PDB file of C-alpha atoms in Angstrom:
ATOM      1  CA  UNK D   1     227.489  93.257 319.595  1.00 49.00           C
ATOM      2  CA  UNK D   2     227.667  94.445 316.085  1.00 55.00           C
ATOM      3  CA  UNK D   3     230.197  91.615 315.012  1.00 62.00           C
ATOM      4  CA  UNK D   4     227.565  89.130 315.244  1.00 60.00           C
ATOM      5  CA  UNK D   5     224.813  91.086 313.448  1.00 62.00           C
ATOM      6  CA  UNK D   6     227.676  92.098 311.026  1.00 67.00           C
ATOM      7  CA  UNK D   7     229.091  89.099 309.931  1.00 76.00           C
ATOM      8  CA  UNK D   8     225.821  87.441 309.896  1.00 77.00           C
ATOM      9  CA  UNK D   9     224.881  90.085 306.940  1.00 79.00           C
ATOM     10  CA  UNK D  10     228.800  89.722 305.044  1.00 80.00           C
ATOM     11  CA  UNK D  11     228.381  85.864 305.015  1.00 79.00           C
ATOM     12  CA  UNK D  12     224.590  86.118 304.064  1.00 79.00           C
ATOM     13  CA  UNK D  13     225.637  88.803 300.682  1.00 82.00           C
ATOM     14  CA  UNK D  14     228.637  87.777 299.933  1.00 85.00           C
ATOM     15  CA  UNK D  15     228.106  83.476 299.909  1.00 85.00           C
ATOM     16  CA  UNK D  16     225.291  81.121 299.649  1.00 79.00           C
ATOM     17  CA  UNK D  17     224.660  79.647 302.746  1.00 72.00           C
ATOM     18  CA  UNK D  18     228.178  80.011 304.392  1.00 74.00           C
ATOM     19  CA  UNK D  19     230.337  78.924 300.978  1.00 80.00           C
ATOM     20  CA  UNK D  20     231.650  75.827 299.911  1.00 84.00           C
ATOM     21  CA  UNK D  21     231.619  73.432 302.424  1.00 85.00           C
ATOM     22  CA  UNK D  22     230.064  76.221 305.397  1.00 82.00           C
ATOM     23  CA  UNK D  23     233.648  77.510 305.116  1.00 84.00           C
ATOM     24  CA  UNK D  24     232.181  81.030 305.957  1.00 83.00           C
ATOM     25  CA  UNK D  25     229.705  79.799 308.319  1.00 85.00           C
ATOM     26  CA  UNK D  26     229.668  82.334 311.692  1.00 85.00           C
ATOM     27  CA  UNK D  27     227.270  81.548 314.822  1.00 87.00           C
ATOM     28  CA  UNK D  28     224.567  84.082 313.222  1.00 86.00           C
ATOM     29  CA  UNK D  29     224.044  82.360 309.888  1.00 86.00           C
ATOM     30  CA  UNK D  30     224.667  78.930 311.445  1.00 89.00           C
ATOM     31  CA  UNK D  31     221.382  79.201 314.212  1.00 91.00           C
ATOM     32  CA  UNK D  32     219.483  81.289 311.091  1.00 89.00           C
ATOM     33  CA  UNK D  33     219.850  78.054 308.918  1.00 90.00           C
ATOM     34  CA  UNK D  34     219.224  75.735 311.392  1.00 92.00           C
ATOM     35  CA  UNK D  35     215.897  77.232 312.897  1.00 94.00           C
ATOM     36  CA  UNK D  36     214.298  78.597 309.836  1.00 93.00           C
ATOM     37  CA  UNK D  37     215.515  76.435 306.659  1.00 91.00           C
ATOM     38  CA  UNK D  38     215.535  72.956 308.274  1.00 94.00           C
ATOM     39  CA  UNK D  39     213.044  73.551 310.968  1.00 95.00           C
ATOM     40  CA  UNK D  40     215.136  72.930 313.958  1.00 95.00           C
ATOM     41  CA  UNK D  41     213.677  75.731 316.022  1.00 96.00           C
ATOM     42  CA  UNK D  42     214.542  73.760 319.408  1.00 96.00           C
ATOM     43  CA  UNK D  43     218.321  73.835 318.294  1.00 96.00           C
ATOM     44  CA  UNK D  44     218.366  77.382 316.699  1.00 94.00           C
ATOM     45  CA  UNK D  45     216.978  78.944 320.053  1.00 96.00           C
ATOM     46  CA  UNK D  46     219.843  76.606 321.848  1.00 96.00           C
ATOM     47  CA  UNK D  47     222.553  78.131 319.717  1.00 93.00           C
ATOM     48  CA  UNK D  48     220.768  81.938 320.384  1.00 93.00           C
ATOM     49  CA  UNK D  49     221.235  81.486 323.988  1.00 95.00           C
ATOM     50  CA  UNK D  50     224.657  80.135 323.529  1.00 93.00           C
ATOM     51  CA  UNK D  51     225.274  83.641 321.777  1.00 90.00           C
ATOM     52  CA  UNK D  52     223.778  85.086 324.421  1.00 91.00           C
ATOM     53  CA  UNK D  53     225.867  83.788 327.199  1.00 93.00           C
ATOM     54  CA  UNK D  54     228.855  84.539 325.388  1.00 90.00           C
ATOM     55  CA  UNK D  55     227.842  88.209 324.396  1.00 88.00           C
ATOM     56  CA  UNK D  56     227.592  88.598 328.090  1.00 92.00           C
ATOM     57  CA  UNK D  57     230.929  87.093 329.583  1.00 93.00           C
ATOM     58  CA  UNK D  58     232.898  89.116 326.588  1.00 90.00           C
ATOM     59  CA  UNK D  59     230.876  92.378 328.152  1.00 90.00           C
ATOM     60  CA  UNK D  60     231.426  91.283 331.417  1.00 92.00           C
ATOM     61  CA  UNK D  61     235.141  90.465 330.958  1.00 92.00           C
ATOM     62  CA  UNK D  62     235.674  93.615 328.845  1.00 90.00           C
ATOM     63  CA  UNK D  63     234.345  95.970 331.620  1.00 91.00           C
ATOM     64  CA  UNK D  64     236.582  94.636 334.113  1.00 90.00           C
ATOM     65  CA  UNK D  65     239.251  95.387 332.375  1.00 90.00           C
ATOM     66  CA  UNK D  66     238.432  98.707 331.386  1.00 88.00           C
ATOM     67  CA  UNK D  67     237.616  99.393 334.857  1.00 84.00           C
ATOM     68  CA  UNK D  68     239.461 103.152 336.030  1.00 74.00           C
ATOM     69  CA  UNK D  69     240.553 103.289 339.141  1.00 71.00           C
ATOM     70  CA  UNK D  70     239.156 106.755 340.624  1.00 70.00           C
ATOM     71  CA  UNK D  71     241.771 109.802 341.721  1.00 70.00           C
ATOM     72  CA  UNK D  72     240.893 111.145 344.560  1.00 74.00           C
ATOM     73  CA  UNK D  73     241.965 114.584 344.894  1.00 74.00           C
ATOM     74  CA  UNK D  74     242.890 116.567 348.321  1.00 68.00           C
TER      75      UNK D  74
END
């Protein structure tokens, strides 16, 4: 999903480290800091998977409801 990547890139340009307070902070920036500023590599590849699973219900929810029915014609 390109939101992910994208706001991962808009929070890292555009604010240190998620703002004032990690007011800007998005799933992205927040597993980034966690795994390869403070170390927490455990935790960071925790919060990738949890982006992971979510990435895939959202795809799986979205295709079922963009499912067409098929016309048969005779």
């Amino acid at each position: 999903m390109t939101t992910l990547n994208g706001s991962f890139i808009i929070v890292t340009i555009m604010t240190y480290e998620g703002g004032v307070d990690n007011a800007t902070q998005v799933m992205g920036s927040y597993l980034y800091m966690n795994a390869f500023k403070f170390g927490k590599f455990s935790y960071g590849s925790a919060i990738g998977v949890l982006i992971l699973v979510l990435s895939l219900i959202t795809v799986a929810a979205l295709q079922r409801l963009m499912k067409r029915e098929t016309i048969e014609l005779t």
